[in-house]
Coordinates of C-alpha atoms and ligand atoms in Angstrom, one line a residue:
X1037 CA 0.0 0.0 0.0
X1038 CA 1.2 3.5 -0.8
X1039 CA 2.8 5.4 2.1
X1040 CA 0.9 8.6 2.7
X1041 CA 2.8 11.9 3.2
X1042 CA 2.8 13.4 6.7
X1043 CA 2.2 17.0 5.6
X1044 CA -0.6 19.4 6.6
X1045 CA -3.3 19.7 4.0
X1046 CA -5.1 22.9 4.7
X1047 CA -7.5 23.7 1.9
X1048 CA -6.3 26.2 -0.7
X1049 CA -8.7 29.0 0.1
X1050 CA -8.8 32.5 -1.4
X1051 CA -9.2 34.0 2.1
X1052 CA -5.7 32.6 2.9
X1053 CA -4.2 34.9 0.2
X1054 CA -5.7 38.0 1.9
X1055 CA -4.7 36.9 5.4
X1056 CA -1.2 36.5 4.1
X1057 CA -1.1 39.9 2.4
X1058 CA -2.6 41.5 5.5
X1059 CA -0.1 40.0 7.9
X1060 CA 3.1 40.4 5.8
X1061 CA 2.3 43.4 3.6
X1062 CA -0.4 45.2 5.6
X1063 CA 1.0 48.7 4.9
X1064 CA 1.5 48.1 1.2
X1065 CA -0.8 50.4 -0.7
X1066 CA -4.0 49.8 -2.8
X1067 CA -4.6 52.9 -4.7
X1068 CA -7.9 53.5 -6.6
X1069 CA -9.0 56.1 -9.0
X1070 CA -12.7 56.1 -8.1
X1071 CA -15.9 56.8 -10.0
X1072 CA -16.4 59.7 -7.6
X1073 CA -13.2 61.2 -9.2
X1074 CA -10.9 61.1 -6.2
X1075 CA -7.7 59.1 -5.8
X1076 CA -8.3 56.8 -2.9
X1077 CA -5.5 55.4 -0.8
X1078 CA -5.9 52.2 1.1
X1079 CA -3.6 49.2 1.9
X1080 CA -3.9 45.4 2.3
X1081 CA -4.7 45.7 6.0
X1082 CA -7.5 48.0 5.3
X1083 CA -8.8 46.0 2.4
X1084 CA -8.7 42.8 4.5
X1085 CA -10.7 44.5 7.3
X1086 CA -13.3 45.8 4.9
X1087 CA -13.5 42.4 3.1
X1088 CA -14.4 40.9 6.5
X1089 CA -17.0 43.6 7.0
X1090 CA -18.3 42.9 3.5
X1091 CA -18.6 39.2 4.4
X1092 CA -20.6 40.1 7.6
X1093 CA -22.8 42.5 5.6
X1094 CA -23.6 39.9 2.9
X1095 CA -24.6 37.4 5.7
X1096 CA -26.7 40.1 7.4
X1097 CA -28.5 40.5 4.0
X1098 CA -29.4 36.9 4.1
X1099 CA -26.7 35.5 1.7
X1100 CA -26.0 31.8 2.3
X1101 CA -23.0 29.7 1.2
X1102 CA -23.1 29.2 -2.6
X1103 CA -25.2 32.3 -3.2
X1104 CA -24.0 34.5 -6.1
X1105 CA -23.0 38.1 -5.4
X1106 CA -23.0 40.0 -8.7
X1107 CA -20.9 43.0 -9.6
X1108 CA -21.2 45.6 -12.4
X1109 CA -18.1 47.5 -11.5
X1110 CA -14.7 49.0 -12.6
X1111 CA -11.4 48.2 -11.1
X1112 CA -11.4 49.7 -7.6
X1113 CA -10.9 48.9 -3.9
X1114 CA -14.6 48.2 -3.3
X1115 CA -14.6 45.7 -6.1
X1116 CA -11.6 44.0 -4.5
X1117 CA -13.3 43.9 -1.1
X1118 CA -16.3 42.2 -2.8
X1119 CA -14.0 39.7 -4.5
X1120 CA -12.5 38.7 -1.2
X1121 CA -15.5 39.3 1.1
X1122 CA -17.8 37.1 -1.0
X1123 CA -15.4 34.2 -2.0
X1124 CA -13.8 34.2 1.4
X1125 CA -17.2 33.6 3.1
X1126 CA -18.1 30.7 0.7
X1127 CA -20.3 33.0 -1.5
X1128 CA -19.6 33.2 -5.2
X1129 CA -18.4 36.4 -6.8
X1130 CA -20.1 36.9 -10.2
X1131 CA -18.5 39.7 -12.2
X1132 CA -20.7 40.8 -15.0
X1133 CA -19.4 42.6 -18.1
X1134 CA -21.2 46.0 -18.1
X1135 CA -20.4 46.5 -21.8
X1136 CA -22.9 43.9 -22.8
X1137 CA -26.3 44.8 -24.1
X1138 CA -28.9 45.2 -21.2
X1139 CA -30.8 42.1 -22.4
X1140 CA -27.7 40.0 -22.2
X1141 CA -26.9 41.3 -18.7
X1142 CA -30.4 40.4 -17.6
X1143 CA -30.1 36.9 -19.2
X1144 CA -26.8 36.3 -17.5
X1145 CA -27.9 37.6 -14.0
X1146 CA -31.0 35.4 -14.2
X1147 CA -29.0 32.3 -15.4
X1148 CA -26.6 32.8 -12.5
X1149 CA -29.5 33.4 -10.1
X1150 CA -27.7 36.3 -8.5
X1151 CA -28.9 37.1 -5.0
X1152 CA -27.2 40.5 -4.4
X1153 CA -26.1 43.0 -7.1
X1154 CA -23.3 45.5 -6.2
X1155 CA -22.6 48.2 -8.8
X1156 CA -20.7 51.4 -9.4
X1157 CA -22.6 54.7 -9.8
X1158 CA -21.7 54.7 -13.5
X1159 CA -24.2 51.9 -13.9
X1160 CA -27.1 53.3 -11.8
X1161 CA -29.2 54.3 -14.9
X1162 CA -28.6 50.8 -16.4
X1163 CA -29.5 49.0 -13.2
X1164 CA -32.6 51.2 -12.7
X1165 CA -33.8 50.1 -16.1
X1166 CA -33.2 46.4 -15.7
X1167 CA -33.9 45.9 -12.0
X1168 CA -37.5 44.8 -12.5
X1169 CA -36.3 42.0 -14.8
X1170 CA -33.7 40.6 -12.4
X1171 CA -35.9 37.8 -11.0
X1172 CA -33.6 36.6 -8.3
X1173 CA -31.8 39.7 -7.0
X1174 CA -33.1 40.6 -3.5
X1175 CA -30.7 43.5 -2.7
X1176 CA -29.2 46.3 -4.8
X1177 CA -26.0 47.9 -3.4
X1178 CA -24.5 51.0 -4.8
X1179 CA -20.7 50.9 -4.4
X1180 CA -20.2 54.3 -2.9
X1181 CA -20.3 56.3 0.4
X1182 CA -23.3 58.0 1.9
X1183 CA -22.6 61.6 0.6
X1184 CA -22.6 60.2 -3.0
X1185 CA -25.9 58.3 -2.7
X1186 CA -28.6 59.7 -5.1
X1187 CA -31.4 61.7 -3.4
X1188 CA -33.9 59.3 -5.0
X1189 CA -33.8 56.3 -7.2
X1190 CA -36.1 54.1 -9.2
X1191 CA -34.8 51.2 -7.2
X1192 CA -36.6 50.8 -3.9
X1193 CA -34.4 50.2 -0.9
X1194 CA -31.2 51.0 -2.7
X1195 CA -28.4 50.2 -0.3
X1196 CA -25.1 52.1 0.3
X1197 CA -22.0 49.8 0.2
X1198 CA -19.9 51.9 2.7
X1199 CA -22.9 52.1 5.1
X1200 CA -23.3 48.4 5.0
X1201 CA -19.6 47.9 5.9
X1202 CA -19.6 50.6 8.6
X1203 CA -22.4 48.8 10.4
X1204 CA -20.2 45.7 10.8
X1205 CA -17.3 45.1 13.3
X1206 CA -14.9 43.3 10.9
X1207 CA -14.4 40.9 13.8
X1208 CA -14.9 37.8 11.6
X1209 CA -13.0 34.6 11.2
X1210 CA -12.8 33.3 7.6
X1211 CA -14.6 29.9 7.5
X1212 CA -12.7 26.8 6.4
X1213 CA -14.3 24.6 3.7
X1214 CA -13.5 22.3 0.8
X1215 CA -11.1 23.9 -1.6
X1216 CA -13.2 22.7 -4.6
X1217 CA -16.0 25.0 -3.5
X1218 CA -17.0 27.6 -6.2
X1219 CA -15.3 31.0 -5.7
X1220 CA -16.4 33.0 -8.7
X1221 CA -18.2 32.9 -12.0
X1222 CA -17.4 34.6 -15.2
X1223 CA -19.6 34.3 -18.3
X1224 CA -18.2 34.1 -21.8
X1225 CA -20.0 34.7 -25.0
X1226 CA -17.0 33.3 -26.8
X1227 CA -19.0 30.3 -28.1
X1228 CA -22.3 30.0 -30.0
X1229 CA -25.7 30.5 -28.4
X1230 CA -26.3 32.1 -25.0
X1231 CA -23.3 33.1 -22.9
X1232 CA -22.0 30.4 -20.6
X1233 CA -20.6 30.6 -17.1
X1234 CA -17.1 29.3 -16.1
X1235 CA -17.2 28.5 -12.4
X1236 CA -13.8 28.8 -10.7
X1237 CA -13.0 27.0 -7.5
X1238 CA -10.9 28.2 -4.6
X1239 CA -8.3 25.6 -5.5
X1240 CA -8.1 26.5 -9.2
X1241 CA -7.9 30.2 -8.3
X1242 CA -5.1 29.9 -5.8
X1243 CA -3.1 27.6 -8.0
X1244 CA -3.6 29.9 -11.0
X1245 CA -2.5 32.9 -8.8
X1246 CA 0.7 31.1 -7.8
X1247 CA 1.6 30.1 -11.3
X1248 CA 0.7 33.5 -12.8
X1249 CA 3.2 35.1 -10.5
X1250 CA 6.2 32.9 -11.6
X1251 CA 9.1 34.6 -13.4
X1252 CA 8.4 32.9 -16.7
X1253 CA 4.7 33.9 -16.4
X1254 CA 3.8 37.4 -15.3
X1255 CA 6.9 37.7 -13.1
X1256 CA 5.3 39.4 -10.1
X1257 CA 7.2 40.4 -7.0
X1258 CA 6.6 42.3 -3.8
X1259 CA 8.6 45.1 -5.2
X1260 CA 6.3 45.6 -8.2
X1261 CA 3.6 48.2 -8.5
X1262 CA 0.8 46.5 -10.6
X1263 CA -1.8 48.3 -12.5
X1264 CA -4.3 45.9 -14.1
X1265 CA -5.8 47.7 -17.1
X1266 CA -7.7 44.5 -17.8
X1267 CA -11.0 44.9 -16.1
X1268 CA -11.9 42.9 -13.0
X1269 CA -15.0 41.7 -14.9
X1270 CA -12.7 40.0 -17.5
X1271 CA -11.7 36.7 -16.0
X1272 CA -10.9 38.2 -12.6
X1273 CA -8.4 40.7 -14.2
X1274 CA -6.4 37.7 -15.3
X1275 CA -5.9 36.7 -11.7
X1276 CA -3.8 39.7 -10.8
X1277 CA -5.8 40.6 -7.6
X1278 CA -4.9 37.2 -6.3
X1279 CA -1.2 37.1 -7.5
X1280 CA -0.8 40.6 -6.0
X1281 CA -1.9 39.3 -2.6
X1282 CA 0.4 36.3 -2.9
X1283 CA 3.5 38.5 -3.5
X1284 CA 2.2 41.4 -1.4
X1285 CA 2.8 44.1 -3.9
X1286 CA 1.1 47.5 -4.4
X1287 CA -2.0 47.6 -6.6
X1288 CA -3.2 50.6 -8.6
X1289 CA -6.8 50.3 -9.8
X1290 CA -7.8 52.8 -12.5
X1291 CA -11.6 52.8 -12.2
X1292 CA -13.4 54.0 -15.3
X1293 CA -10.5 56.4 -16.2
X1294 CA -8.9 54.4 -19.1
X1295 CA -8.0 57.2 -21.5
X1296 CA -4.3 57.7 -22.4
X1297 CA -3.8 60.9 -20.3
X1298 CA -5.5 59.4 -17.1
X1299 CA -3.5 56.2 -17.4
X1300 CA -0.2 57.9 -18.1
X1301 CA -0.7 60.2 -15.0
X1302 CA -1.5 57.2 -12.9
X1303 CA 1.5 55.2 -14.2
X1304 CA 3.9 58.0 -13.4
X1305 CA 2.3 59.3 -10.2
X1306 CA 2.1 55.8 -8.6
X1307 CA 5.4 54.5 -10.0
X1308 CA 3.7 51.6 -11.9
X1309 CA 6.2 48.9 -12.9
X1310 CA 3.9 46.3 -14.5
X1311 CA 0.6 46.3 -16.3
X1312 CA -1.6 44.0 -18.3
X1313 CA -4.4 44.4 -20.8
X1314 CA -5.8 43.7 -24.3
X1315 CA -4.0 45.3 -27.3
X1316 CA -6.6 48.0 -27.8
X1317 CA -6.1 49.7 -24.5
X1318 CA -2.4 50.4 -25.2
X1319 CA -3.3 52.3 -28.4
X1320 CA -4.8 55.3 -26.4
X1321 CA -1.9 55.3 -24.0
X1322 CA 0.8 55.1 -26.7
X1323 CA -0.9 57.8 -28.8
X1324 CA -1.0 60.1 -25.9
X1325 CA 2.6 59.5 -24.8
X1326 CA 3.9 59.9 -28.4
X1327 CA 1.9 63.0 -29.1
X1328 CA 3.2 64.7 -26.0
X1329 CA 6.8 63.4 -26.4
X1330 CA 6.7 61.7 -23.0
X1331 CA 8.6 58.7 -21.5
X1332 CA 7.8 56.2 -18.8
X1333 CA 10.0 56.4 -15.8
X1334 CA 9.1 53.2 -13.9
X1335 CA 6.9 51.1 -16.3
X1336 CA 9.1 48.1 -17.3
X1337 CA 6.9 45.2 -18.3
X1338 CA 3.5 44.4 -19.7
X1339 CA 1.5 41.3 -20.5
X1340 CA -0.6 41.7 -23.6
X1341 CA -3.2 39.1 -24.5
X1342 CA -6.9 38.5 -25.1
X1343 CA -6.4 39.1 -28.8
X1344 CA -3.2 38.8 -31.0
X1345 CA -0.7 41.5 -30.1
X1346 CA 0.1 43.4 -33.3
X1347 CA 3.9 43.1 -33.9
X1348 CA 4.1 46.9 -34.6
X1349 CA 2.7 47.6 -31.1
X1350 CA 5.1 45.2 -29.5
X1351 CA 8.1 46.8 -31.3
X1352 CA 7.1 50.3 -30.4
X1353 CA 6.7 49.4 -26.7
X1354 CA 10.1 47.6 -26.7
X1355 CA 12.1 50.0 -28.9
X1356 CA 10.6 53.4 -28.2
X1357 CA 9.9 52.9 -24.5
X1358 CA 12.1 50.0 -23.3
X1359 CA 9.1 48.1 -22.1
X1360 CA 9.2 44.3 -22.2
X1361 CA 6.1 42.9 -23.8
X1362 CA 5.0 39.4 -22.8
X1363 CA 2.5 38.1 -25.3
X1364 CA 0.0 35.8 -23.6
X1365 CA -2.9 33.6 -24.7
X1366 CA -5.7 32.2 -22.6
X1367 CA -9.5 32.0 -22.2
X1368 CA -12.2 32.6 -19.7
X1369 CA -12.5 28.8 -19.5
X1370 CA -8.8 28.7 -18.4
X1371 CA -8.9 31.3 -15.6
X1372 CA -7.3 32.6 -18.1
X1373 CA -3.6 31.9 -18.4
X1374 CA -2.4 29.2 -20.8
X1375 CA 0.7 30.3 -22.6
X1376 CA 3.2 33.2 -22.5
X1377 CA 6.0 34.1 -24.8
X1378 CA 9.3 34.1 -23.0
X1379 CA 12.6 33.0 -24.6
X1380 CA 14.4 29.9 -23.4
X1381 CA 18.1 30.1 -22.4
X1382 CA 19.2 28.6 -25.8
X1383 CA 17.1 31.1 -27.7
X1384 CA 18.9 34.1 -26.1
X1385 CA 21.8 33.3 -28.5
X1386 CA 19.6 33.6 -31.6
X1387 CA 19.7 36.7 -33.9
X1388 CA 17.4 39.5 -32.8
X1389 CA 15.0 39.0 -35.8
X1390 CA 14.4 35.3 -34.9
X1391 CA 13.9 36.2 -31.2
X1392 CA 11.4 38.8 -32.2
X1393 CA 9.4 36.3 -34.3
X1394 CA 9.3 33.9 -31.3
X1395 CA 8.1 36.7 -29.0
X1396 CA 5.3 37.5 -31.4
X1397 CA 3.9 33.9 -31.0
X1398 CA 1.4 33.2 -28.2
X1399 CA 4.2 31.2 -26.3
X1400 CA 4.8 28.2 -24.1
X1401 CA 2.5 26.7 -21.5
X1402 CA 3.1 27.3 -17.8
X1403 CA 3.1 24.4 -15.4
X1404 CA -0.5 23.5 -14.6
X1405 CA -1.7 23.5 -18.2
X1406 CA -1.0 21.0 -20.9
X1407 CA -1.9 21.5 -24.5
X1408 CA -2.1 19.5 -27.8
X1409 CA -3.2 20.1 -31.4
X1410 CA -5.4 17.6 -33.0
X1411 CA -7.0 16.9 -36.4
X1412 CA -10.8 16.5 -36.9
X1413 CA -10.6 12.8 -35.9
X1414 CA -9.0 13.7 -32.5
X1415 CA -5.5 12.5 -33.5
X1416 CA -2.6 14.6 -32.1
X1417 CA -0.5 16.4 -34.7
X1418 CA 3.3 16.9 -34.5
X1419 CA 4.9 19.9 -32.9
X1420 CA 6.8 21.0 -36.0
X1421 CA 5.7 24.6 -36.2
X1422 CA 3.9 23.7 -39.5
X1423 CA 1.0 21.4 -38.8
X1424 CA -2.0 23.4 -37.7
X1425 CA -4.7 21.8 -35.7
X1426 CA -7.5 22.3 -33.1
X1427 CA -5.9 23.5 -29.9
X1428 CA -7.1 21.5 -26.8
X1429 CA -6.0 22.0 -23.2
X1430 CA -6.3 20.4 -19.8
X1431 CA -5.1 21.5 -16.4
X1432 CA -5.7 22.6 -12.8
X1433 CA -7.5 25.8 -13.8
X1434 CA -9.3 24.6 -17.0
X1435 CA -13.1 24.1 -16.8
X1436 CA -14.5 20.6 -16.9
X1437 CA -18.1 21.8 -17.4
X1438 CA -20.1 25.0 -17.9
X1439 CA -22.5 26.4 -15.2
X1440 CA -26.1 25.0 -15.7
X1441 CA -25.0 22.7 -18.5
X1442 CA -24.9 18.9 -17.7
X1443 CA -23.2 17.9 -20.9
X1444 CA -19.4 17.7 -20.9
X1445 CA -17.6 20.0 -23.4
X1446 CA -14.5 17.8 -23.2
X1447 CA -13.0 15.8 -26.1
X1448 CA -10.5 12.9 -26.5
X1449 CA -6.9 13.1 -27.8
X1450 CA -5.6 9.9 -29.2
X1451 CA -8.4 8.1 -27.4
X1452 CA -7.7 9.7 -24.0
X1453 CA -10.6 11.8 -22.7
X1454 CA -10.5 15.0 -20.7
X1455 CA -9.4 17.7 -23.0
X1456 CA -11.1 21.1 -23.4
X1457 CA -11.4 22.3 -27.0
X1458 CA -10.5 25.9 -27.2
X1459 CA -12.0 26.7 -30.6
X1460 CA -8.6 28.1 -31.6
X1461 CA -6.5 26.7 -34.4
X1462 CA -2.7 26.7 -33.8
X1463 CA 0.7 25.3 -34.6
X1464 CA 3.2 24.3 -32.0
X1465 CA 7.0 24.2 -32.7
X1466 CA 9.6 21.8 -31.4
X1467 CA 10.4 24.2 -28.5
X1468 CA 6.7 24.2 -27.5
X1469 CA 6.0 27.7 -28.8
X1470 CA 2.3 27.9 -29.8
X1471 CA 1.0 30.2 -32.5
X1472 CA -2.7 30.9 -33.1
X1473 CA -3.3 30.7 -36.8
X1474 CA -7.1 30.8 -37.0
X1475 CA -10.3 30.3 -35.0
X1476 CA -12.8 27.5 -35.5
X1477 CA -15.5 29.1 -33.2
X1478 CA -17.8 31.4 -35.0
X1479 CA -17.4 34.7 -33.2
X1480 CA -15.8 38.1 -33.6
X1481 CA -13.3 39.6 -31.1
X1482 CA -13.3 43.3 -31.3
X1483 CA -11.0 45.2 -28.9
X1484 CA -10.9 42.2 -26.7
X1485 CA -14.7 41.9 -26.5
X1486 CA -16.8 39.2 -28.1
X1487 CA -19.5 39.9 -30.6
X1488 CA -21.8 36.9 -31.4
X1489 CA -22.1 36.5 -35.2
X1490 CA -25.3 34.5 -34.6
X1491 CA -26.9 37.4 -32.8
X1492 CA -26.0 39.7 -35.7
X1493 CA -27.2 37.2 -38.3
X1494 CA -30.5 36.7 -36.5
X1495 CA -31.2 40.4 -36.5
X1496 CA -30.4 40.7 -40.2
X1497 CA -32.7 37.7 -41.0
X1498 CA -35.5 39.5 -39.2
X1499 CA -35.4 42.3 -41.9
X1500 CA -38.1 41.6 -44.5
X1501 CA -35.7 42.2 -47.5
X1502 CA -33.0 39.7 -46.3
X1503 CA -33.0 36.2 -47.7
X1504 CA -29.8 35.0 -46.1
X1505 CA -27.2 36.6 -43.8
X1506 CA -23.8 35.6 -42.6
X1507 CA -21.5 37.6 -40.3
X1508 CA -17.7 37.2 -40.4
X1509 CA -14.7 39.0 -38.8
X1510 CA -12.9 41.5 -41.1
X1511 CA -9.5 42.8 -40.2
X1512 CA -9.3 46.2 -38.5
X1513 CA -6.2 48.1 -37.6
X1514 CA -7.5 49.4 -34.2
X1515 CA -10.0 46.8 -33.1
X1516 CA -8.2 43.7 -34.6
X1517 CA -11.6 42.4 -35.9
X1518 CA -14.9 44.0 -36.7
X1519 CA -18.1 42.4 -38.0
X1520 CA -18.8 42.3 -41.7
X1521 CA -22.4 41.4 -42.7
X1522 CA -22.7 39.4 -45.9
X1523 CA -26.2 39.5 -47.3
X1524 CA -28.3 37.9 -50.0
X1525 CA -31.4 40.0 -50.7
X1526 CA -34.8 38.5 -51.4
X1527 CA -35.7 38.6 -55.1
X1528 CA -37.2 42.0 -56.0
X1529 CA -36.7 43.3 -52.4
X1530 CA -34.8 46.5 -52.0
X1531 CA -32.8 47.6 -49.0
X1532 CA -29.7 49.8 -48.8
X1533 CA -26.6 49.4 -46.7
X1534 CA -27.6 52.4 -44.5
X1535 CA -31.2 51.1 -44.0
X1536 CA -30.0 47.7 -42.9
X1537 CA -27.4 49.1 -40.5
X1538 CA -30.0 51.4 -39.1
X1539 CA -32.1 48.3 -38.5
X1540 CA -29.6 47.2 -35.8
X1541 CA -30.1 50.4 -33.7
X1542 CA -31.7 49.5 -30.4
X1543 CA -31.5 45.7 -31.1
X1544 CA -27.9 45.3 -30.0
X1545 CA -25.2 47.3 -28.3
X1546 CA -24.0 50.1 -30.6
X1547 CA -20.4 48.8 -30.6
X1548 CA -21.6 45.4 -31.8
X1549 CA -23.3 46.8 -35.0
X1550 CA -21.5 45.6 -38.2
X1551 CA -19.1 48.0 -39.7
X1552 CA -20.0 47.2 -43.2
X1553 CA -22.3 45.2 -45.4
X1554 CA -21.5 43.2 -48.6
X1555 CA -24.4 42.4 -50.8
X1556 CA -23.8 39.1 -52.7
X1557 CA -25.8 36.9 -54.9
X1558 CA -24.9 33.7 -53.1
X1559 CA -23.4 32.6 -49.8
X1560 CA -21.2 29.4 -49.9
X1561 CA -22.7 26.3 -48.1
X1562 CA -21.4 22.9 -47.1
X1563 CA -23.0 19.7 -48.2
X1564 CA -25.1 19.7 -45.1
X1565 CA -26.3 23.2 -45.8
X1566 CA -24.2 25.1 -43.2
X1567 CA -22.7 28.4 -44.2
X1568 CA -19.0 27.9 -45.0
X1569 CA -17.5 30.6 -42.9
X1570 CA -14.0 29.7 -43.7
X1571 CA -14.6 30.1 -47.4
X1572 CA -16.4 33.4 -46.8
X1573 CA -13.5 34.7 -44.7
X1574 CA -11.1 33.8 -47.5
X1575 CA -13.4 35.6 -50.0
X1576 CA -13.4 38.8 -47.9
X1577 CA -9.8 38.5 -46.7
X1578 CA -8.8 41.8 -48.3
X1579 CA -12.0 43.6 -47.6
X1580 CA -11.3 47.1 -46.4
X1581 CA -13.8 48.4 -43.9
X1582 CA -14.8 52.0 -44.3
X1583 CA -13.9 52.5 -40.6
X1584 CA -10.4 51.1 -41.0
Ligands
AMP2711 P1 -11.8 35.2 -23.6 O1 -12.5 34.0 -23.1 O2 -12.7 36.4 -23.8 O3 -10.6 35.5 -22.8 O4 -11.3 34.8 -25.1 C1 -10.4 33.8 -25.3 C2 -10.1 33.7 -26.8 O5 -9.5 35.0 -27.2 C3 -9.2 32.7 -27.2 O6 -9.8 31.4 -27.3 C4 -8.6 33.2 -28.5 O7 -9.6 33.0 -29.6 C5 -8.6 34.7 -28.2 N1 -7.2 35.1 -27.7 C6 -6.9 35.3 -26.5 N2 -5.6 35.7 -26.4 C7 -5.1 35.7 -27.7 C8 -3.8 36.0 -28.3 N3 -2.8 36.3 -27.5 N4 -3.7 35.9 -29.6 C9 -4.8 35.5 -30.4 N5 -6.0 35.3 -29.9 C10 -6.2 35.3 -28.5

């Protein structure tokens, strides 16, 4: 019989990260640019105390283990306190993307059966509109202090977050429970149909937080000052709120102030050394810095992911500003980190051009994730840098099932079950560098945000003049991809480009409306009658969008 280890096996709980940060880095700052406009200074000790008060307040409102606490919020200290206060007390933090169309937010909140909704003042008009449709929400909490509460609101019994916390002692011991308990939920619309929830566990979150901080991953240390530009409603800000607690570093949270000038002032004023975000957010910052002939004095390193990082952006950050760019790939379903592009020792001797080409790839997996590329029959393909196949992953922080879906999304590789199909198509070279070459899932990713092609097609099909509609991603220099609507009109029907685009107004979020329409006589189909998106994408490969 196997000999068992004689080691302690405390569960890996998110509350332990906060307790560690409080005890060992209590005075280290948490700085927030708030919706109210002020620059708020706190620290890990204060955040830990307020997180315990939040846990007490949620319990007083009747929340029970497993209940979902939803947020519609920017990056800020109150959001961080909800992260830790809810997960730490066995509740589930459900971060909702406020950029979605109100109907989608309602659908997601009802699917998750959220019990309490906490939101920033920015979203008060939105929440007032949708509140009657949120069937399960019992309490609405505005994330502000008493002086900033509105005199009146369409929401009855609107609660004030700071008041709720101030009414509690903070004298609270984090409960111990199974590390596989759900800690947070994030919905993704990165697949077809309705959005689906990825449910993270305490164990997966803690392990991901550890791994993300490693030198060949995000390389976080207690001496860093981290500013996550990536929103806390996008896969838990890529785990940075947890990694920051593990290493005990300073966090700078930019709130809604994401324009180039505000970010630059925050980077300089707070001595930010490391940041992370999707490619689009760097455009505004780079434009501002270049236009004003400025330099960064402390900013040294950034992780760029969520969409392919344009090589020109990578070069500019490296060469003009001396900032190391770490290109990363991951997914909501992967917590999100999968691969990061860092050179191996041997590659440090390669010519600069070759190194650059490697850094532009999506990179190598970190321990905790395994990957493979497979053909349509599930056979693994060689790692030769040439063979492109469906990218599948498995690991400690990869989902095994979606929330509220009984069926397993997993597939087999060479007959071995248990792999998650990413919907990305990639090559992997002999050194393990993965490069995304295409996407098999039928969605558009614009500025790091998903747009469902099916939603757009359904709207077009509802127009009386449309016989058939297909939406594909067209290249865009700023947003990476933008939707292009391809339409076959009904015989004798008349509709103009402008009329059809106007038809989308009010039916979908403004930023999701197609950029352009191509009228064609025929859309290519497969033998089974499905639209051949691949062929359509090839056909419109060189399509220049008017907005480009
Ligand atoms: P999300 O779940 O919103 O994080 O989206 C995950 C998807 O975004 C991946 O499956 C890819 O299709 C895409 N993606 C993420 N990072 C990258 C990257 N570095 N390069 C290309 N595509 C990426």
